[in-house]
Short mmCIF file of C-alpha atoms and ligand atoms in Angstrom, two decimals:
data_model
loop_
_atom_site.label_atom_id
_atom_site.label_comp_id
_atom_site.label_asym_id
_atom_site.label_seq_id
_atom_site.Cartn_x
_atom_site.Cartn_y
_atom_site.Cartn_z
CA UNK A 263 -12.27 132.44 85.88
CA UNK A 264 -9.53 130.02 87.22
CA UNK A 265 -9.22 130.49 90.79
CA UNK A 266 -5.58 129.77 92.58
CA UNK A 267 -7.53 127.33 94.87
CA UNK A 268 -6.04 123.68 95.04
CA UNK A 269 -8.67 121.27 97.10
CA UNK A 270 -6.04 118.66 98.70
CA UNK A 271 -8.74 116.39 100.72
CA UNK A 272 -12.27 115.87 100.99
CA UNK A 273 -13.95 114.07 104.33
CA UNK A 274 -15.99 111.66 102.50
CA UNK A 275 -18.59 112.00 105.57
CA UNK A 276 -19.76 115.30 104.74
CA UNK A 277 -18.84 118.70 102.69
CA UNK A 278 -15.12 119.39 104.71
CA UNK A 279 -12.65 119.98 102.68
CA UNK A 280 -8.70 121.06 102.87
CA UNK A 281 -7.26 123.27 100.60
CA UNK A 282 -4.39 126.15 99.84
CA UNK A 283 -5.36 129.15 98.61
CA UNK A 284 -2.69 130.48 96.74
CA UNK A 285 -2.35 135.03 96.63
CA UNK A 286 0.73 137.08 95.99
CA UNK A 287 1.67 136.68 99.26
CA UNK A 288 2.01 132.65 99.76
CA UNK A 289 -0.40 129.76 100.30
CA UNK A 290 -3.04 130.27 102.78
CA UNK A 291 -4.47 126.66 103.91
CA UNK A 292 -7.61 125.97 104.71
CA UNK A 293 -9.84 126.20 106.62
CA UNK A 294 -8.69 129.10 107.77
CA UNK A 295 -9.11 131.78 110.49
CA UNK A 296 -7.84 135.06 110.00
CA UNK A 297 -6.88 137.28 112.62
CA UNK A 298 -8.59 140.71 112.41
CA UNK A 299 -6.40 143.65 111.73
CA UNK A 300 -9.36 146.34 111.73
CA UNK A 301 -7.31 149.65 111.68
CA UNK A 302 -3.67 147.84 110.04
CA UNK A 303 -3.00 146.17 113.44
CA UNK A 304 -4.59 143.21 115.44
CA UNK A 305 -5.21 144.54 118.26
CA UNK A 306 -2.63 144.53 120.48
CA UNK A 307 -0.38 142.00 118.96
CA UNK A 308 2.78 142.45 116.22
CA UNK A 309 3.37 140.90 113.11
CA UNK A 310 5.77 138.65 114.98
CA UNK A 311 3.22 137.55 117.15
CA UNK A 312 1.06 136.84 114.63
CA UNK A 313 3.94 134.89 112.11
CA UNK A 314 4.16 132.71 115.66
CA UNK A 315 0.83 131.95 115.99
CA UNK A 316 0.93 130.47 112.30
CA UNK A 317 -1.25 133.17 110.59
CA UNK A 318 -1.02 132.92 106.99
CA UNK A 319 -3.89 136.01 105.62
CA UNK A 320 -5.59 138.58 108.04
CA UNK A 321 -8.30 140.32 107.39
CA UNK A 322 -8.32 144.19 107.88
CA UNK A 323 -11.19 147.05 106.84
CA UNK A 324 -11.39 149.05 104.12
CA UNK A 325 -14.14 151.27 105.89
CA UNK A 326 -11.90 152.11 108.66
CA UNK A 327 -8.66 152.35 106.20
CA UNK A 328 -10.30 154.36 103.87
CA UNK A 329 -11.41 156.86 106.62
CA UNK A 330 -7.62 157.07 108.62
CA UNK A 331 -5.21 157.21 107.58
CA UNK A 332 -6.94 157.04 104.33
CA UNK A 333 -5.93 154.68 101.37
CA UNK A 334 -4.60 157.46 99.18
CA UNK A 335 -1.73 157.49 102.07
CA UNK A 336 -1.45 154.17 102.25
CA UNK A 337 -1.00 153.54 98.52
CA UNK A 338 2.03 156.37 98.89
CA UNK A 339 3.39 154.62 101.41
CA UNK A 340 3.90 151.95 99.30
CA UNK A 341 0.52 149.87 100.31
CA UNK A 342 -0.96 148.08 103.51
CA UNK A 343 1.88 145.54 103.69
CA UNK A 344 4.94 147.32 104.34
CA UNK A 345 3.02 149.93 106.16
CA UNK A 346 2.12 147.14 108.89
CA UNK A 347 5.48 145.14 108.51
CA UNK A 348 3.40 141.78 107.44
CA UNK A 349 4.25 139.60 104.52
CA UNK A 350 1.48 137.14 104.75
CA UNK A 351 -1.50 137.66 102.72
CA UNK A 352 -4.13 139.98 103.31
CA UNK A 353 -7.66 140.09 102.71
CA UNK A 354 -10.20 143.38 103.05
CA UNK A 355 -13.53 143.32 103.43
CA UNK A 356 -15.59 146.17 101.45
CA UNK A 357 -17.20 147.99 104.15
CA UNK A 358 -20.86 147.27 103.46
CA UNK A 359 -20.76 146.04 106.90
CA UNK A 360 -19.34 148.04 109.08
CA UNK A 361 -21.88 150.69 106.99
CA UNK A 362 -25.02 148.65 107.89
CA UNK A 363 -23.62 148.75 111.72
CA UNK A 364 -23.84 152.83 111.02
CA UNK A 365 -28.12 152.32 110.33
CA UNK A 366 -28.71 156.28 111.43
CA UNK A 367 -25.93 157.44 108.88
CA UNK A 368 -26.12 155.82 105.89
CA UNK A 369 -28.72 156.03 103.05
CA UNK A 370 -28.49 153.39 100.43
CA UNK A 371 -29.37 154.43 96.71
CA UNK A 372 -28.89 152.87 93.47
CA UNK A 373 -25.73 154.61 92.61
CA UNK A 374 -23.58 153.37 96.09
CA UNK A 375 -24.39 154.14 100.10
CA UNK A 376 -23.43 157.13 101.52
CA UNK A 377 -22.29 157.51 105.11
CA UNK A 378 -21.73 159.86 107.62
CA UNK A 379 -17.95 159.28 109.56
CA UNK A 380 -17.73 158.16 113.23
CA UNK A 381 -14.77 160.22 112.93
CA UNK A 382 -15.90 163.81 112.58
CA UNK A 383 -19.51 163.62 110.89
CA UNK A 384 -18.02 164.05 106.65
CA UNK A 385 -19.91 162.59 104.60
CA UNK A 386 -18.91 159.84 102.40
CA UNK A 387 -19.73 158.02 99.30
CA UNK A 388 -19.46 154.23 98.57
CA UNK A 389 -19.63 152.99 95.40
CA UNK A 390 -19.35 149.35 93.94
CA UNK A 391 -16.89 150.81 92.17
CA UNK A 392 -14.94 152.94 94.19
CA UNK A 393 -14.38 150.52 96.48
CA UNK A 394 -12.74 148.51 94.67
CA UNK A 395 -10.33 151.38 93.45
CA UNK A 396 -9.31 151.70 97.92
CA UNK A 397 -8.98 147.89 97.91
CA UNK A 398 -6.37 148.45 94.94
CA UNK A 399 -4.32 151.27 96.86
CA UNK A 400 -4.69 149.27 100.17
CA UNK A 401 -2.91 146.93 97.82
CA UNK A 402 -4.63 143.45 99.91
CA UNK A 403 -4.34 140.12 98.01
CA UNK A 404 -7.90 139.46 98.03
CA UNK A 405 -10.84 142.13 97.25
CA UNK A 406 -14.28 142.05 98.19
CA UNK A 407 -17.55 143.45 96.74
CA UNK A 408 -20.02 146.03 98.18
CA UNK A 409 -22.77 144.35 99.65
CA UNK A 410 -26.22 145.77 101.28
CA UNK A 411 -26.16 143.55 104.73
CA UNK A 412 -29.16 143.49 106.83
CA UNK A 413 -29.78 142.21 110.54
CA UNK A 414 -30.14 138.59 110.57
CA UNK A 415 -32.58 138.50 113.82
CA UNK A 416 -36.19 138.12 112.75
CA UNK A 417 -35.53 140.07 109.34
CA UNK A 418 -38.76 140.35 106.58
CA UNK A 419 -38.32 138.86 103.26
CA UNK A 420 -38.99 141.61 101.80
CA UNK A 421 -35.92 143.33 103.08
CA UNK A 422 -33.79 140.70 102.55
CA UNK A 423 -35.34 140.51 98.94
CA UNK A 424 -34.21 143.75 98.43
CA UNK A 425 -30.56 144.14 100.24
CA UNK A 426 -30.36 140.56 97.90
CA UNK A 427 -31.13 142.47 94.19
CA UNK A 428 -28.83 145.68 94.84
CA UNK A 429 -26.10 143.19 96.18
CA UNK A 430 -26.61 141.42 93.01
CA UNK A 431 -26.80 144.61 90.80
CA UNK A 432 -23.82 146.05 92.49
CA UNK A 433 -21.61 142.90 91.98
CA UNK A 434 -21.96 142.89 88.32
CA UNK A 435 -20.72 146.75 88.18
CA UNK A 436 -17.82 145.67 90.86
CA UNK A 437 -16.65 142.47 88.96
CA UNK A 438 -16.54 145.19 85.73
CA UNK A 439 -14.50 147.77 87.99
CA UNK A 440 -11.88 144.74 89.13
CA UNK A 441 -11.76 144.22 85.31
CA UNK A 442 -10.68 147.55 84.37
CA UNK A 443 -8.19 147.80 87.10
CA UNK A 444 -6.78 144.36 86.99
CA UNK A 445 -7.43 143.74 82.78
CA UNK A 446 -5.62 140.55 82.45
CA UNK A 447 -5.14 137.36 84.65
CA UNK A 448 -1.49 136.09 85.75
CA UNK A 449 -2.48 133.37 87.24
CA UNK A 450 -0.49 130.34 86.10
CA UNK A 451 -1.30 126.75 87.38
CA UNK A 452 2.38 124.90 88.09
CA UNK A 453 3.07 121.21 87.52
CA UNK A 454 2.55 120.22 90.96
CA UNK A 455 -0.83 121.72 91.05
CA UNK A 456 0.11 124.92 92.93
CA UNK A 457 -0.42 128.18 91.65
CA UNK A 458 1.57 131.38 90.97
CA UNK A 459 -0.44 134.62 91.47
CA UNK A 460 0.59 137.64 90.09
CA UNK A 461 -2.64 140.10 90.55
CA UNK A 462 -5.02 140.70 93.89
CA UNK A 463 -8.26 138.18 93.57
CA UNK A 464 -11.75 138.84 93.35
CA UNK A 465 -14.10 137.41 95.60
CA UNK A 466 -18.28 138.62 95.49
CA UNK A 467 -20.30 138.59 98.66
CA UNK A 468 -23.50 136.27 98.63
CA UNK A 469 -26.39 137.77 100.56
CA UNK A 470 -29.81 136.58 101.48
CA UNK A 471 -30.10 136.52 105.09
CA UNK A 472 -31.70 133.57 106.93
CA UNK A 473 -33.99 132.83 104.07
CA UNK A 474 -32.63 129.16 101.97
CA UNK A 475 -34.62 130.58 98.36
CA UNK A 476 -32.65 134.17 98.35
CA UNK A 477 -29.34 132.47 99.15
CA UNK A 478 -29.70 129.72 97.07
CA UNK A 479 -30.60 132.08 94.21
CA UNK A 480 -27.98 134.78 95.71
CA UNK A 481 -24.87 131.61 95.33
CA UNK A 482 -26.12 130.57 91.84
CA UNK A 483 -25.75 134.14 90.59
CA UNK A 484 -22.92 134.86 92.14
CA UNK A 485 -21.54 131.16 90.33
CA UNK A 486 -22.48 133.12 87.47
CA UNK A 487 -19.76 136.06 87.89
CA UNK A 488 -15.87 135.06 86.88
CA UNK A 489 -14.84 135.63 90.65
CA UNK A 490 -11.83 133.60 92.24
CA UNK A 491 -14.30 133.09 95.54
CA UNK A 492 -17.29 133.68 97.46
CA UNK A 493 -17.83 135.55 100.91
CA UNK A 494 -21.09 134.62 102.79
CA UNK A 495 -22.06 137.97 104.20
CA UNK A 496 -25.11 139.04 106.54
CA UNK A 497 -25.02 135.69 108.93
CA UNK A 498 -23.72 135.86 112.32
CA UNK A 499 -25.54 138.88 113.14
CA UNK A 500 -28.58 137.38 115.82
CA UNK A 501 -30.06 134.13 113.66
CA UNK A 502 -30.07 130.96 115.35
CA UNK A 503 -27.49 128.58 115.16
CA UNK A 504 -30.33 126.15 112.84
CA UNK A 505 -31.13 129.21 110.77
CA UNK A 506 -27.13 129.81 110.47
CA UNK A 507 -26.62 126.31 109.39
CA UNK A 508 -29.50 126.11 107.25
CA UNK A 509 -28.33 129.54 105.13
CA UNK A 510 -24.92 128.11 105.09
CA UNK A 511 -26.14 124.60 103.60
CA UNK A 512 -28.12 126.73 100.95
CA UNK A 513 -25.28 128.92 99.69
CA UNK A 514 -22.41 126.26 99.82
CA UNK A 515 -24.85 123.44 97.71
CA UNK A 516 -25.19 125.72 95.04
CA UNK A 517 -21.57 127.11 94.63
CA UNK A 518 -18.74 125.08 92.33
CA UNK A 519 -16.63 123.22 94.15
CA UNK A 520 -13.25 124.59 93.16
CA UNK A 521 -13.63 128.25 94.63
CA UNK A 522 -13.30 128.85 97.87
CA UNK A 523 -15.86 129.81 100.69
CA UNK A 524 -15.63 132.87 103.22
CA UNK A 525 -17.76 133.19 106.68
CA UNK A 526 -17.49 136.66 106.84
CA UNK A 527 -17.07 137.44 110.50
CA UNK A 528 -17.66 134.17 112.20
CA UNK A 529 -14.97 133.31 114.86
CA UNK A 530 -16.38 130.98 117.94
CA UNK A 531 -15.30 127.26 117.61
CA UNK A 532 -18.79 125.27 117.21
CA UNK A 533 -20.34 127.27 114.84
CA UNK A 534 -16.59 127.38 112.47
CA UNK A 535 -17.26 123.69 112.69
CA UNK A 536 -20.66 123.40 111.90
CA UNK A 537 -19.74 125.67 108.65
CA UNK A 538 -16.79 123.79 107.74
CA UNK A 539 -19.07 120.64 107.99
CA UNK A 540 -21.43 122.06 105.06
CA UNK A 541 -17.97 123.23 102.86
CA UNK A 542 -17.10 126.71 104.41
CA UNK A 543 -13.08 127.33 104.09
CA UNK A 544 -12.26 130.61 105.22
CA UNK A 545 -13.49 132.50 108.82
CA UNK A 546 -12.56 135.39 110.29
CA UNK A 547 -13.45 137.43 113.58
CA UNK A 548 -12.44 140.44 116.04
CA UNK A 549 -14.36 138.19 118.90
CA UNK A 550 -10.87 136.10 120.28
CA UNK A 551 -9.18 138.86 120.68
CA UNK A 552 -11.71 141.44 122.10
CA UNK A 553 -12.97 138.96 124.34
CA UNK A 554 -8.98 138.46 125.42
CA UNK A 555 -8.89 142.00 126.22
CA UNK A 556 -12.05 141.07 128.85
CA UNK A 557 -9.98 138.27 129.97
CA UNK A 558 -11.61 135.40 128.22
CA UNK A 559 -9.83 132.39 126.95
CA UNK A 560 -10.62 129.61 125.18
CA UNK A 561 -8.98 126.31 126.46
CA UNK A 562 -9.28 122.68 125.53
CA UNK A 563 -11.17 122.29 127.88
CA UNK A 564 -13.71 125.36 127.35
CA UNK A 565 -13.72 129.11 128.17
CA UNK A 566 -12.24 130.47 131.70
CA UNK A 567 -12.04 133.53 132.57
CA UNK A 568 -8.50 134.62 134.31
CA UNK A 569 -10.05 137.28 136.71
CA UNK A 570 -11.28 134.45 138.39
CA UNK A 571 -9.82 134.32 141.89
CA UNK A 572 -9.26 130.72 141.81
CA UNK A 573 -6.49 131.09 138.68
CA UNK A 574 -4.73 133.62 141.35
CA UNK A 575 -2.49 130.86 142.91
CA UNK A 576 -2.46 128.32 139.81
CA UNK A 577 1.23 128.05 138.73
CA UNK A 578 0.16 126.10 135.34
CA UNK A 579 -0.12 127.48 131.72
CA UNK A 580 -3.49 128.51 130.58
CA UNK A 581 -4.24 124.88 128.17
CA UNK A 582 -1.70 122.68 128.75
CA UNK A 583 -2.42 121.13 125.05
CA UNK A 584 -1.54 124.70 123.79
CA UNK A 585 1.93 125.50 122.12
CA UNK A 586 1.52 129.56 122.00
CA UNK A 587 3.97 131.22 123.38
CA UNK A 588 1.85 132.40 126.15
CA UNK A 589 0.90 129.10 127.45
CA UNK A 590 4.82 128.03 126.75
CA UNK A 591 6.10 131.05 129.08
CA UNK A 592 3.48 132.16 131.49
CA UNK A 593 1.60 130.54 134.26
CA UNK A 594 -2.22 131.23 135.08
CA UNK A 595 -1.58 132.87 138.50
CA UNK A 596 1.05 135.44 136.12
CA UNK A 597 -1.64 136.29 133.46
CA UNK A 598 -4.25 136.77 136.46
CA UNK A 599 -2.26 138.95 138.50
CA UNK A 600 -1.42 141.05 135.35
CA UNK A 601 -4.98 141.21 134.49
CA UNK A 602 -6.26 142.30 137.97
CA UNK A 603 -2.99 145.08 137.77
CA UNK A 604 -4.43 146.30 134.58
CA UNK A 605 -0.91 145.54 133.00
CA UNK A 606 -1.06 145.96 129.32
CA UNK A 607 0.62 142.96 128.72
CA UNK A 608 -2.20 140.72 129.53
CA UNK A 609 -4.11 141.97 126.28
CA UNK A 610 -1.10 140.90 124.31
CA UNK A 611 -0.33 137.64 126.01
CA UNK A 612 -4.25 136.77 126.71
CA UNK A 613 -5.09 137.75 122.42
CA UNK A 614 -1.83 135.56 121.41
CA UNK A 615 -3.48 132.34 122.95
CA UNK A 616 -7.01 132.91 121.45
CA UNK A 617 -5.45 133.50 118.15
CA UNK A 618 -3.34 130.71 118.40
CA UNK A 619 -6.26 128.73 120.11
CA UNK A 620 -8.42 129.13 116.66
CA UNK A 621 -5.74 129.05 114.26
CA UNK A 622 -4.62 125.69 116.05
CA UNK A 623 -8.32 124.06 115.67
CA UNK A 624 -7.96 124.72 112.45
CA UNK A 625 -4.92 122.82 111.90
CA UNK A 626 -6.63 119.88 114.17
CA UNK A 627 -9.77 120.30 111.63
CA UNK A 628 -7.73 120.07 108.19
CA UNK A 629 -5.97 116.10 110.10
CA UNK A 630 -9.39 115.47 110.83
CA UNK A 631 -10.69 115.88 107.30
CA UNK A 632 -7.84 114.25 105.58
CA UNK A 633 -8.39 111.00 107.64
CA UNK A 634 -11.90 110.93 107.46
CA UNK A 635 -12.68 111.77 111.06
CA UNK A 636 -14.01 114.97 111.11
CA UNK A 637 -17.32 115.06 112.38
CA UNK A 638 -16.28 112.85 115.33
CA UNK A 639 -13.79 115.54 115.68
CA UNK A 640 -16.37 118.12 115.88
CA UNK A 641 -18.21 116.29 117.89
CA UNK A 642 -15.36 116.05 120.82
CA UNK A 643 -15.02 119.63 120.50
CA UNK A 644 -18.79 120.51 120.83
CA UNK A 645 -18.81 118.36 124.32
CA UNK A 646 -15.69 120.18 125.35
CA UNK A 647 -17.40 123.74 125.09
CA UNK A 648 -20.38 122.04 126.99
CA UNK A 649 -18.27 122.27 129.93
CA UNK A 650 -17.76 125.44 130.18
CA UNK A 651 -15.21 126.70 133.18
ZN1 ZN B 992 -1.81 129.16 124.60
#
């Protein structure tokens, strides 16, 4: 299956790569990081803010959508993008996640997992297929499969051989659902190498957990399957940072080059790096903007947190190197006073720098790849975060 994915530079020192991702909403560069819109809103911020911050896809959850305000109402409304004002692209995951993070209410059979609402206790049935019939009335640009995730601290092979084989069984019957919904492909490569998409993508979830075998043999099936990318699911979740890596290497070695790769929920700086090192393209995570909300910031020259007493008389922006519109506007004794006065505003001011903070690395990453310097790049960053304020 073609995929609308145009590799524009390759760091000839390891597996980095730049790219644009091309949906029915625009080009989406890569790497990426997409901002989390879990309920059809980041938290706390406006599409605005987000345009500002130079977002180009989020990322919101079909779980929580499907649930309230439920994506029958949303595809009456005329679909997740007008509903939430944003224009950019949008990308949902397919709630075998936030499912697994439900362990005492879900039961997983052959046929789909069923699930008990944190809402109000009704109980619910996911199926490969039916999810990707609520990904279609969300309307997103990209869909993902169901997936069986399982922790990724100290798991047993034999779990993770079995979360692997009904992932794999259930992709086949999603890629056949997408198929039926979205028959043909308008997808037509321009002269320039860019692409014009006229459907919502497919992309299928690769699982295996920590061990290199499963998600070697998890990547080469999914290679298999006419997708337009792949999601690495079920890392992230309490593995070590070599086990992380090591998963990563095993998935990304054994995928084609041409499609592009998805960290599902991975968000802090080192370890984006570290995956963009072994080929990763896409990332996304609520952590920058949750830990805003706790008043955590990451700066140029590591985290700091703006309770801190000593920020209470500093009359300087938050990371001078930063061009968000916080750090433009605001000094550090402002944004700790409003934090220490519960003022709302510091969630919205404190979750615009983080997202700009990550979506700016990533636009330092993609210069360092097309000059060659990336892993010296990555390396600079790495001792930054070792001093940690
Ligand atoms: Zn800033």
């Amino acid at each position: 299956m073609l995929s609308p994915f145009k590799i524009l530079s390759k760091d000839p020192n390891c597996q980095a790569r730049t790219g644009i991702l091309y949906t029915r909403h625009g080009a989406v560069h890569t790497p990426v990081f997409m901002p989390v819109a879990t309920q059809g809103s980041v938290k706390a911020l406006t599409d605005e803010d987000l345009k500002n911050a130079g977002a180009e896809c989020l990322l919101s959850n079909t779980y929580h959508l499907y649930l309230r305000p439920t994506t029958k109402l949303l595809q009456q409304l005329g679909g997740l993008h007008k509903f939430m004002h944003w224009d950019g692209s949008i990308l949902t995951d397919s709630g075998g996640f936030q499912v697994y993070s439900l362990p005492k209410f879900r039961k997983i059979k052959e046929e789909g997992v069923t699930f008990q609402s944190h809402h109000d206790g009704s109980k619910h049935l996911f199926t490969p297929e039916n999810v990707i019939q609520f990904e279609s009335e969300i309307g997103s640009d990209i869909w993902t499969m169901l997936d069986v995730c399982i922790h990724a601290k100290n798991p047993t092979k034999h779990d993770a051989r079995e979360a692997l084989d009904i992932t794999k069984r259930w992709a086949q019957r999603a890629e056949r659902a997408y198929e039926k919904i979205v028959p043909v492909q308008n997808i037509v490569q321009n002269t320039d190498g860019s692409f014009t998409v006229n459907n919502s993508l497919l992309f299928g979830i690769i699982q295996g957990s920590i061990f290199p075998d499963l998600r070697k043999e998890a990547a080469l099936h999914m290679a298999g399957l006419p997708t337009h990318g792949y999601c690495i699911g079920g890392l992230s979740l309490g593995e070590t940072l070599e086990q992380m890596n090591e998963a990563v290497s095993a998935v990304t070695e054994n995928l084609p080059e041409a499609k592009p790769r998805y960290f599902m929920g991975l968000g802090t700086p080192v370890e984006m790096l570290n995956s963009i090192e072994r080929g990763v393209d896409m990332f996304d995570c609520v952590w920058p903007t949750r830990v805003a909300r706790n008043g955590m910031v990451m700066t140029s020259q590591g985290r700091m947190n703006i309770k801190n007493a000593a920020y209470r008389t500093q009359d300087i922006p938050l990371d001078d190197q930063c061009d968000c519109f916080t750090c433009r506007h605001y000094s550090r004794a402002y944004l700790c006073h409003l934090f220490r006065a519960q003022e709302l505003t510091s969630h919205r001011l404190l979750s615009i720098h983080n997202i700009r903070f990550l979506i700016h690395l990533m636009e330092q990453a993609r210069t360092a790849i097309k000059s060659g310097t990336f892993l010296s790049f990555k390396e600079d960053i790495i001792q930054q975060y070792s001093q940690q304020g």
